Amino acid sequence: MTLHNLAGQTLGQYELREILGIGGMGVAYRGYQRNLERDVAIKILFPGLAAEAGYLERFYREAKTAAALEHAHIVPVYDYGVQDTISYVVMRLLTGGTLEDRLMSRAEQNKPLPSLGEASSLMKQLASALDYAHNRGVIHRDIKPSNIMFDDQGIAYIVDFGIAKLVESSTSYTSSGSPIGTPMYMPPEQWRSETLRPAADQYALAVTLYQMLTGRLPFEATTPYGLLHKHLNEDPTPPQSFRADLPYQVQDVLERAMKKDAADRWESVTAFAQAFDTAIRGQTGELSGFFDGPVTRKKTATFGPGSLVSFNTNSPLVTITKAPPAYKQPVFWVMGGLLLIALVVVLVLLLTQGDNQTPRSTIAPEMLRSTVVAELGLTQTAQVNGGQTAEAAVALALTGTADAWTPTPTLNFAATETRQAVFDRESTADSFATSTQESVLYTTALAGATSTQDALLIMAGATADARATATQQARFAAATATQEINNQTATVDAQIAATQQAIQQTATADFEGTETQVAAATAAQQELLIMAEATANARATASAAPPDL
């Protein structure tokens, strides 16, 4: 059976952080519950169980039964679930270690065993928890030192209720012919695969108490078959053989709790604990501190590819492999590369959009003129300032001189043709939504102005364009954007030249022979060229400045 080290993985809202211990039925992890921000203990059962028919139904049934047990000395079950082939139970994290940890630490450091009074106090806690579960029809089936844990104040808890029964119903375990449980603590009826009753937990607890008092087991053998024979046929070794100060009444209490026939044992676990407390009365001894303070956790296994761990004498060998961290897996780098490419593409598109943003006038020339007239309270035919028309008053308000509004009739024909051409070109240019499109519109409008008045209005609109914030973004490929801008710029240059030539020819034909008229046409032409250059400069400045979004 192969079991991966899942440290670093996530099960729902739980993060598996480190292995706490390994047993014959699964692996316990220190976990973290993200939504409540607390540390928890997570028991992962062997993944092979989930593949069996009916397993999920059994798992949820036993998990609900365990979660319903609410007792001061039964570890609370917070949650349980199945993800893929992994079934898990989430419990309160106990930081005081197990009874097995304390027994091993005592042996390694040559510390004293617990006093009889301390052992009796522990027995009362455990007996109340077991009888509470038994009265609700729940038998633990695997009482042993590793399933007795402590919090940081030395209070005892029984863990793993229901798990032994769940595994016991697994065909992969029962078909092997080995009974479910831990051989050193199993009662004879469990060895014989008989129906278990509450007295089975009493037997296992008596073996645990015997080990806690003497540091040894009542039945010892080098093979499971040797243990089987002793549990079925022999009496336990007298505890005084390992600890001479024990009262002989303690031996009697222990022997009854370990009777071969379950019916001959104490009527309840509480009765067993009370009999033990009576047997040591007056000989409780001095406090040893066995259950106080932190305990060095025993090393249950070393992990790495190919390492083998035997959980107990009847458990299969399990290969523990540690999954490589995410950053060492090829898929991590592939996904990272794709993400980087996507970010670069998005950045290029954003930069391209910023370059292609062009200010668009929000005030048409006609609207600007109408607004000024309205502000002056005039009409187009009103006479003001000694016979001055409304047009002249508007021009004076905008430019300081009424002469700037003098009509130039000779440009009307060229303006009409130019406007039609501009209309035709706008239908095509609108699809690109580029800065060159705006250049075409402004330049053509200047060329087709019917009077100096119109030129002034267009120049005012261009000034407003320079101040407008870009709100429309053009999205097109950066590879073709430059070519399109160059083509549109060349078209604009050609249109400017053609319009200027038409103006010059028209002005020369209409005003030829009159020096004053020629001078006026030349001045108008120069003014248009100056305004065209000013507009181009304004466009260049607006394009160079970053959009004020």
PDB file of C-alpha atoms in Angstrom, residues 24-259:
ATOM      1  CA  GLY A  24      -2.819   1.390  11.275  1.00  0.00           C
ATOM      2  CA  MET A  25      -5.850   3.155   9.791  1.00  0.00           C
ATOM      3  CA  GLY A  26      -4.439   6.405   8.447  1.00  0.00           C
ATOM      4  CA  VAL A  27      -2.239   9.437   8.939  1.00  0.00           C
ATOM      5  CA  ALA A  28      -2.874  12.387  11.256  1.00  0.00           C
ATOM      6  CA  TYR A  29      -1.887  15.876  10.059  1.00  0.00           C
ATOM      7  CA  ARG A  30      -1.680  19.248  11.653  1.00  0.00           C
ATOM      8  CA  GLY A  31      -4.031  21.325   9.514  1.00  0.00           C
ATOM      9  CA  TYR A  32      -5.297  24.880   9.207  1.00  0.00           C
ATOM     10  CA  GLN A  33      -8.934  25.854   8.731  1.00  0.00           C
ATOM     11  CA  ARG A  34      -8.898  29.014   6.640  1.00  0.00           C
ATOM     12  CA  ASN A  35     -12.421  30.332   7.168  1.00  0.00           C
ATOM     13  CA  LEU A  36     -12.144  30.174  10.993  1.00  0.00           C
ATOM     14  CA  GLU A  37      -8.372  30.812  11.035  1.00  0.00           C
ATOM     15  CA  ARG A  38      -7.537  28.029  13.480  1.00  0.00           C
ATOM     16  CA  ASP A  39      -5.299  24.972  13.690  1.00  0.00           C
ATOM     17  CA  VAL A  40      -6.995  21.592  13.551  1.00  0.00           C
ATOM     18  CA  ALA A  41      -6.110  17.896  13.464  1.00  0.00           C
ATOM     19  CA  ILE A  42      -7.016  16.047  10.260  1.00  0.00           C
ATOM     20  CA  LYS A  43      -7.126  12.259  10.092  1.00  0.00           C
ATOM     21  CA  ILE A  44      -6.620  10.947   6.540  1.00  0.00           C
ATOM     22  CA  LEU A  45      -7.827   7.382   6.061  1.00  0.00           C
ATOM     23  CA  PHE A  46      -6.131   5.061   3.602  1.00  0.00           C
ATOM     24  CA  PRO A  47      -7.203   6.007   0.054  1.00  0.00           C
ATOM     25  CA  GLY A  48      -7.849   2.417  -0.978  1.00  0.00           C
ATOM     26  CA  LEU A  49     -10.924   2.324   1.238  1.00  0.00           C
ATOM     27  CA  ALA A  50     -12.838   4.865  -0.844  1.00  0.00           C
ATOM     28  CA  ALA A  51     -12.806   2.574  -3.890  1.00  0.00           C
ATOM     29  CA  GLU A  52     -14.863  -0.116  -2.165  1.00  0.00           C
ATOM     30  CA  ALA A  53     -18.591  -0.487  -2.764  1.00  0.00           C
ATOM     31  CA  GLY A  54     -20.664   1.132  -0.045  1.00  0.00           C
ATOM     32  CA  TYR A  55     -17.669   2.804   1.591  1.00  0.00           C
ATOM     33  CA  LEU A  56     -18.952   6.370   1.323  1.00  0.00           C
ATOM     34  CA  GLU A  57     -22.237   5.444   2.963  1.00  0.00           C
ATOM     35  CA  ARG A  58     -20.410   3.712   5.816  1.00  0.00           C
ATOM     36  CA  PHE A  59     -17.941   6.566   6.168  1.00  0.00           C
ATOM     37  CA  TYR A  60     -20.597   9.259   6.494  1.00  0.00           C
ATOM     38  CA  ARG A  61     -22.597   7.110   8.901  1.00  0.00           C
ATOM     39  CA  GLU A  62     -19.655   6.518  11.246  1.00  0.00           C
ATOM     40  CA  ALA A  63     -18.452  10.119  10.945  1.00  0.00           C
ATOM     41  CA  LYS A  64     -21.871  11.439  11.925  1.00  0.00           C
ATOM     42  CA  THR A  65     -21.985   9.037  14.860  1.00  0.00           C
ATOM     43  CA  ALA A  66     -18.584  10.206  16.092  1.00  0.00           C
ATOM     44  CA  ALA A  67     -19.480  13.875  15.588  1.00  0.00           C
ATOM     45  CA  ALA A  68     -22.616  13.400  17.700  1.00  0.00           C
ATOM     46  CA  LEU A  69     -20.560  12.360  20.742  1.00  0.00           C
ATOM     47  CA  GLU A  70     -20.282  15.400  22.980  1.00  0.00           C
ATOM     48  CA  HIS A  71     -18.304  14.633  26.099  1.00  0.00           C
ATOM     49  CA  ALA A  72     -15.633  16.452  28.052  1.00  0.00           C
ATOM     50  CA  HIS A  73     -13.128  13.645  27.402  1.00  0.00           C
ATOM     51  CA  ILE A  74     -13.955  12.779  23.781  1.00  0.00           C
ATOM     52  CA  VAL A  75     -12.179  14.903  21.193  1.00  0.00           C
ATOM     53  CA  PRO A  76     -14.701  17.059  19.269  1.00  0.00           C
ATOM     54  CA  VAL A  77     -15.194  16.244  15.586  1.00  0.00           C
ATOM     55  CA  TYR A  78     -15.498  19.489  13.599  1.00  0.00           C
ATOM     56  CA  ASP A  79     -15.995  18.203  10.087  1.00  0.00           C
ATOM     57  CA  TYR A  80     -15.567  15.251   7.737  1.00  0.00           C
ATOM     58  CA  GLY A  81     -15.644  14.693   4.002  1.00  0.00           C
ATOM     59  CA  VAL A  82     -14.362  12.905   0.927  1.00  0.00           C
ATOM     60  CA  GLN A  83     -12.300  14.547  -1.822  1.00  0.00           C
ATOM     61  CA  ASP A  84     -11.386  12.365  -4.795  1.00  0.00           C
ATOM     62  CA  THR A  85     -10.183   9.140  -3.134  1.00  0.00           C
ATOM     63  CA  ILE A  86      -9.292  10.821   0.172  1.00  0.00           C
ATOM     64  CA  SER A  87     -11.650  10.571   3.142  1.00  0.00           C
ATOM     65  CA  TYR A  88     -10.831  12.719   6.149  1.00  0.00           C
ATOM     66  CA  VAL A  89     -12.076  13.641   9.606  1.00  0.00           C
ATOM     67  CA  VAL A  90     -11.339  17.069  11.113  1.00  0.00           C
ATOM     68  CA  MET A  91     -10.954  17.257  14.902  1.00  0.00           C
ATOM     69  CA  ARG A  92      -9.797  19.611  17.590  1.00  0.00           C
ATOM     70  CA  LEU A  93      -6.012  19.845  17.666  1.00  0.00           C
ATOM     71  CA  LEU A  94      -4.581  18.570  20.970  1.00  0.00           C
ATOM     72  CA  THR A  95      -1.063  19.760  21.691  1.00  0.00           C
ATOM     73  CA  GLY A  96      -0.249  17.695  24.788  1.00  0.00           C
ATOM     74  CA  GLY A  97       0.783  14.550  22.891  1.00  0.00           C
ATOM     75  CA  THR A  98      -0.503  11.009  23.418  1.00  0.00           C
ATOM     76  CA  LEU A  99      -0.197   8.593  26.319  1.00  0.00           C
ATOM     77  CA  GLU A 100       2.089   6.553  24.090  1.00  0.00           C
ATOM     78  CA  ASP A 101       4.359   9.586  23.647  1.00  0.00           C
ATOM     79  CA  ARG A 102       4.602  10.020  27.418  1.00  0.00           C
ATOM     80  CA  LEU A 103       5.345   6.338  28.025  1.00  0.00           C
ATOM     81  CA  MET A 104       8.103   6.324  25.417  1.00  0.00           C
ATOM     82  CA  SER A 105       9.539   9.616  26.662  1.00  0.00           C
ATOM     83  CA  ARG A 106       9.614   8.245  30.216  1.00  0.00           C
ATOM     84  CA  ALA A 107      11.506   5.135  29.100  1.00  0.00           C
ATOM     85  CA  GLU A 108      14.021   7.105  27.027  1.00  0.00           C
ATOM     86  CA  GLN A 109      14.719   9.658  29.785  1.00  0.00           C
ATOM     87  CA  ASN A 110      14.444   7.159  32.684  1.00  0.00           C
ATOM     88  CA  LYS A 111      11.722   9.178  34.401  1.00  0.00           C
ATOM     89  CA  PRO A 112       9.358   7.716  37.037  1.00  0.00           C
ATOM     90  CA  LEU A 113       6.069   6.107  36.118  1.00  0.00           C
ATOM     91  CA  PRO A 114       2.859   7.907  37.134  1.00  0.00           C
ATOM     92  CA  SER A 115       1.750   7.511  40.721  1.00  0.00           C
ATOM     93  CA  LEU A 116      -1.267   5.330  41.512  1.00  0.00           C
ATOM     94  CA  GLY A 117      -3.292   8.449  42.304  1.00  0.00           C
ATOM     95  CA  GLU A 118      -2.437  10.011  38.927  1.00  0.00           C
ATOM     96  CA  ALA A 119      -3.345   6.752  37.158  1.00  0.00           C
ATOM     97  CA  SER A 120      -6.676   6.653  38.990  1.00  0.00           C
ATOM     98  CA  SER A 121      -7.478  10.244  37.966  1.00  0.00           C
ATOM     99  CA  LEU A 122      -6.854   9.373  34.315  1.00  0.00           C
ATOM    100  CA  MET A 123      -8.986   6.225  34.591  1.00  0.00           C
ATOM    101  CA  LYS A 124     -11.970   8.221  35.863  1.00  0.00           C
ATOM    102  CA  GLN A 125     -11.769  10.579  32.866  1.00  0.00           C
ATOM    103  CA  LEU A 126     -11.526   7.759  30.334  1.00  0.00           C
ATOM    104  CA  ALA A 127     -14.167   5.580  31.999  1.00  0.00           C
ATOM    105  CA  SER A 128     -16.761   8.368  31.942  1.00  0.00           C
ATOM    106  CA  ALA A 129     -16.121   8.954  28.224  1.00  0.00           C
ATOM    107  CA  LEU A 130     -16.350   5.245  27.314  1.00  0.00           C
ATOM    108  CA  ASP A 131     -19.521   4.592  29.287  1.00  0.00           C
ATOM    109  CA  TYR A 132     -21.073   7.710  27.717  1.00  0.00           C
ATOM    110  CA  ALA A 133     -20.356   6.291  24.244  1.00  0.00           C
ATOM    111  CA  HIS A 134     -21.434   2.763  25.220  1.00  0.00           C
ATOM    112  CA  ASN A 135     -24.784   4.048  26.456  1.00  0.00           C
ATOM    113  CA  ARG A 136     -25.308   5.465  22.959  1.00  0.00           C
ATOM    114  CA  GLY A 137     -24.443   2.204  21.251  1.00  0.00           C
ATOM    115  CA  VAL A 138     -20.931   3.244  20.179  1.00  0.00           C
ATOM    116  CA  ILE A 139     -17.957   0.937  20.837  1.00  0.00           C
ATOM    117  CA  HIS A 140     -14.497   2.307  20.169  1.00  0.00           C
ATOM    118  CA  ARG A 141     -12.847  -1.061  19.264  1.00  0.00           C
ATOM    119  CA  ASP A 142      -9.271   0.275  19.364  1.00  0.00           C
ATOM    120  CA  ILE A 143      -8.480   1.693  22.808  1.00  0.00           C
ATOM    121  CA  LYS A 144      -4.702   2.024  23.219  1.00  0.00           C
ATOM    122  CA  PRO A 145      -2.172   4.644  24.417  1.00  0.00           C
ATOM    123  CA  SER A 146      -1.881   6.319  20.991  1.00  0.00           C
ATOM    124  CA  ASN A 147      -5.651   6.972  20.968  1.00  0.00           C
ATOM    125  CA  ILE A 148      -5.522   8.724  24.341  1.00  0.00           C
ATOM    126  CA  MET A 149      -4.404  12.327  23.913  1.00  0.00           C
ATOM    127  CA  PHE A 150      -3.936  15.372  26.145  1.00  0.00           C
ATOM    128  CA  ASP A 151      -4.386  19.088  25.797  1.00  0.00           C
ATOM    129  CA  ASP A 152      -1.839  21.597  27.059  1.00  0.00           C
ATOM    130  CA  GLN A 153      -3.366  21.379  30.566  1.00  0.00           C
ATOM    131  CA  GLY A 154      -3.022  17.609  30.870  1.00  0.00           C
ATOM    132  CA  ILE A 155      -6.718  16.814  30.376  1.00  0.00           C
ATOM    133  CA  ALA A 156      -7.274  13.471  28.614  1.00  0.00           C
ATOM    134  CA  TYR A 157      -9.342  12.822  25.485  1.00  0.00           C
ATOM    135  CA  ILE A 158     -10.205   9.668  23.552  1.00  0.00           C
ATOM    136  CA  VAL A 159      -9.807  10.029  19.769  1.00  0.00           C
ATOM    137  CA  ASP A 160     -10.767   8.035  16.657  1.00  0.00           C
ATOM    138  CA  PHE A 161     -14.246   6.924  17.647  1.00  0.00           C
ATOM    139  CA  GLY A 162     -15.882   5.062  14.773  1.00  0.00           C
ATOM    140  CA  ILE A 163     -12.780   4.678  12.627  1.00  0.00           C
ATOM    141  CA  ALA A 164     -11.992   1.136  13.751  1.00  0.00           C
ATOM    142  CA  LYS A 165     -15.535   0.048  12.953  1.00  0.00           C
ATOM    143  CA  LEU A 166     -15.344   1.710   9.540  1.00  0.00           C
ATOM    144  CA  VAL A 167     -12.114  -0.071   8.650  1.00  0.00           C
ATOM    145  CA  GLU A 168     -13.396  -3.331  10.121  1.00  0.00           C
ATOM    146  CA  SER A 169     -16.166  -3.388   7.507  1.00  0.00           C
ATOM    147  CA  SER A 170     -13.637  -2.958   4.690  1.00  0.00           C
ATOM    148  CA  THR A 171     -13.270  -6.050   2.518  1.00  0.00           C
ATOM    149  CA  SER A 172      -9.620  -5.236   1.804  1.00  0.00           C
ATOM    150  CA  TYR A 173      -8.869  -5.650   5.502  1.00  0.00           C
ATOM    151  CA  THR A 174     -11.216  -8.453   6.472  1.00  0.00           C
ATOM    152  CA  SER A 175     -10.263 -10.561   3.443  1.00  0.00           C
ATOM    153  CA  SER A 176      -6.671 -10.669   4.684  1.00  0.00           C
ATOM    154  CA  GLY A 177      -7.781 -12.823   7.629  1.00  0.00           C
ATOM    155  CA  SER A 178      -6.305 -10.418  10.186  1.00  0.00           C
ATOM    156  CA  PRO A 179      -8.574  -8.955  12.867  1.00  0.00           C
ATOM    157  CA  ILE A 180      -8.929  -5.203  13.026  1.00  0.00           C
ATOM    158  CA  GLY A 181      -7.307  -3.570  16.032  1.00  0.00           C
ATOM    159  CA  THR A 182      -3.956  -3.411  17.735  1.00  0.00           C
ATOM    160  CA  PRO A 183      -2.869  -6.941  18.796  1.00  0.00           C
ATOM    161  CA  MET A 184      -1.279  -5.977  22.117  1.00  0.00           C
ATOM    162  CA  TYR A 185      -4.583  -4.537  23.388  1.00  0.00           C
ATOM    163  CA  MET A 186      -7.200  -6.729  21.670  1.00  0.00           C
ATOM    164  CA  PRO A 187      -9.579  -8.870  23.780  1.00  0.00           C
ATOM    165  CA  PRO A 188     -10.002 -12.575  22.954  1.00  0.00           C
ATOM    166  CA  GLU A 189     -13.398 -12.040  21.308  1.00  0.00           C
ATOM    167  CA  GLN A 190     -11.844  -9.574  18.881  1.00  0.00           C
ATOM    168  CA  TRP A 191      -9.137 -12.103  17.995  1.00  0.00           C
ATOM    169  CA  ARG A 192     -11.910 -14.565  17.248  1.00  0.00           C
ATOM    170  CA  SER A 193     -13.759 -11.960  15.141  1.00  0.00           C
ATOM    171  CA  GLU A 194     -16.842 -12.214  17.316  1.00  0.00           C
ATOM    172  CA  THR A 195     -19.435  -9.504  17.805  1.00  0.00           C
ATOM    173  CA  LEU A 196     -17.989  -6.898  20.118  1.00  0.00           C
ATOM    174  CA  ARG A 197     -19.692  -5.461  23.181  1.00  0.00           C
ATOM    175  CA  PRO A 198     -18.700  -2.599  25.520  1.00  0.00           C
ATOM    176  CA  ALA A 199     -16.580  -5.066  27.567  1.00  0.00           C
ATOM    177  CA  ALA A 200     -14.105  -5.141  24.634  1.00  0.00           C
ATOM    178  CA  ASP A 201     -13.129  -1.503  25.366  1.00  0.00           C
ATOM    179  CA  GLN A 202     -12.835  -2.361  29.077  1.00  0.00           C
ATOM    180  CA  TYR A 203     -10.315  -5.126  28.271  1.00  0.00           C
ATOM    181  CA  ALA A 204      -8.201  -2.804  26.091  1.00  0.00           C
ATOM    182  CA  LEU A 205      -8.280  -0.083  28.758  1.00  0.00           C
ATOM    183  CA  ALA A 206      -7.140  -2.618  31.394  1.00  0.00           C
ATOM    184  CA  VAL A 207      -4.126  -3.530  29.230  1.00  0.00           C
ATOM    185  CA  THR A 208      -3.389   0.201  28.847  1.00  0.00           C
ATOM    186  CA  LEU A 209      -3.585   0.740  32.629  1.00  0.00           C
ATOM    187  CA  TYR A 210      -1.313  -2.282  33.225  1.00  0.00           C
ATOM    188  CA  GLN A 211       1.285  -0.758  30.843  1.00  0.00           C
ATOM    189  CA  MET A 212       1.006   2.682  32.469  1.00  0.00           C
ATOM    190  CA  LEU A 213       1.599   1.208  35.957  1.00  0.00           C
ATOM    191  CA  THR A 214       4.446  -1.159  35.083  1.00  0.00           C
ATOM    192  CA  GLY A 215       5.975   0.073  31.848  1.00  0.00           C
ATOM    193  CA  ARG A 216       5.366  -3.399  30.380  1.00  0.00           C
ATOM    194  CA  LEU A 217       2.535  -5.291  28.672  1.00  0.00           C
ATOM    195  CA  PRO A 218       0.594  -8.117  30.349  1.00  0.00           C
ATOM    196  CA  PHE A 219       1.143 -10.345  27.279  1.00  0.00           C
ATOM    197  CA  GLU A 220       4.371 -10.162  25.315  1.00  0.00           C
ATOM    198  CA  ALA A 221       5.431 -12.210  22.307  1.00  0.00           C
ATOM    199  CA  THR A 222       7.635 -11.820  19.254  1.00  0.00           C
ATOM    200  CA  THR A 223       4.901 -12.687  16.724  1.00  0.00           C
ATOM    201  CA  PRO A 224       1.181 -11.948  16.335  1.00  0.00           C
ATOM    202  CA  TYR A 225       0.481 -15.660  16.648  1.00  0.00           C
ATOM    203  CA  GLY A 226       2.289 -15.739  19.974  1.00  0.00           C
ATOM    204  CA  LEU A 227       0.161 -12.820  21.171  1.00  0.00           C
ATOM    205  CA  LEU A 228      -2.947 -14.572  19.898  1.00  0.00           C
ATOM    206  CA  HIS A 229      -2.175 -17.659  21.967  1.00  0.00           C
ATOM    207  CA  LYS A 230      -1.523 -15.698  25.175  1.00  0.00           C
ATOM    208  CA  HIS A 231      -4.586 -13.491  24.932  1.00  0.00           C
ATOM    209  CA  LEU A 232      -6.784 -16.532  24.315  1.00  0.00           C
ATOM    210  CA  ASN A 233      -5.263 -18.960  26.791  1.00  0.00           C
ATOM    211  CA  GLU A 234      -2.938 -17.422  29.395  1.00  0.00           C
ATOM    212  CA  ASP A 235      -3.378 -15.212  32.439  1.00  0.00           C
ATOM    213  CA  PRO A 236      -1.586 -11.854  32.460  1.00  0.00           C
ATOM    214  CA  THR A 237       1.809 -11.614  34.136  1.00  0.00           C
ATOM    215  CA  PRO A 238       1.284 -10.388  37.732  1.00  0.00           C
ATOM    216  CA  PRO A 239       1.983  -6.624  37.753  1.00  0.00           C
ATOM    217  CA  GLN A 240       4.049  -6.927  40.952  1.00  0.00           C
ATOM    218  CA  SER A 241       6.661  -8.743  38.807  1.00  0.00           C
ATOM    219  CA  PHE A 242       7.511  -5.364  37.290  1.00  0.00           C
ATOM    220  CA  ARG A 243       6.517  -3.019  40.152  1.00  0.00           C
ATOM    221  CA  ALA A 244       6.759  -4.442  43.635  1.00  0.00           C
ATOM    222  CA  ASP A 245       5.019  -1.558  45.434  1.00  0.00           C
ATOM    223  CA  LEU A 246       1.687  -2.267  43.774  1.00  0.00           C
ATOM    224  CA  PRO A 247      -1.063  -3.497  46.154  1.00  0.00           C
ATOM    225  CA  TYR A 248      -2.256  -7.032  45.428  1.00  0.00           C
ATOM    226  CA  GLN A 249      -5.794  -5.678  45.181  1.00  0.00           C
ATOM    227  CA  VAL A 250      -4.700  -3.915  41.963  1.00  0.00           C
ATOM    228  CA  GLN A 251      -3.813  -7.292  40.451  1.00  0.00           C
ATOM    229  CA  ASP A 252      -7.300  -8.591  41.252  1.00  0.00           C
ATOM    230  CA  VAL A 253      -8.968  -5.566  39.677  1.00  0.00           C
ATOM    231  CA  LEU A 254      -6.869  -5.861  36.507  1.00  0.00           C
ATOM    232  CA  GLU A 255      -7.354  -9.612  36.161  1.00  0.00           C
ATOM    233  CA  ARG A 256     -11.139  -9.276  36.310  1.00  0.00           C
ATOM    234  CA  ALA A 257     -11.092  -6.542  33.662  1.00  0.00           C
ATOM    235  CA  MET A 258      -9.037  -8.892  31.424  1.00  0.00           C
ATOM    236  CA  LYS A 259     -11.167 -12.017  31.810  1.00  0.00           C
TER     237      LYS A 259
END
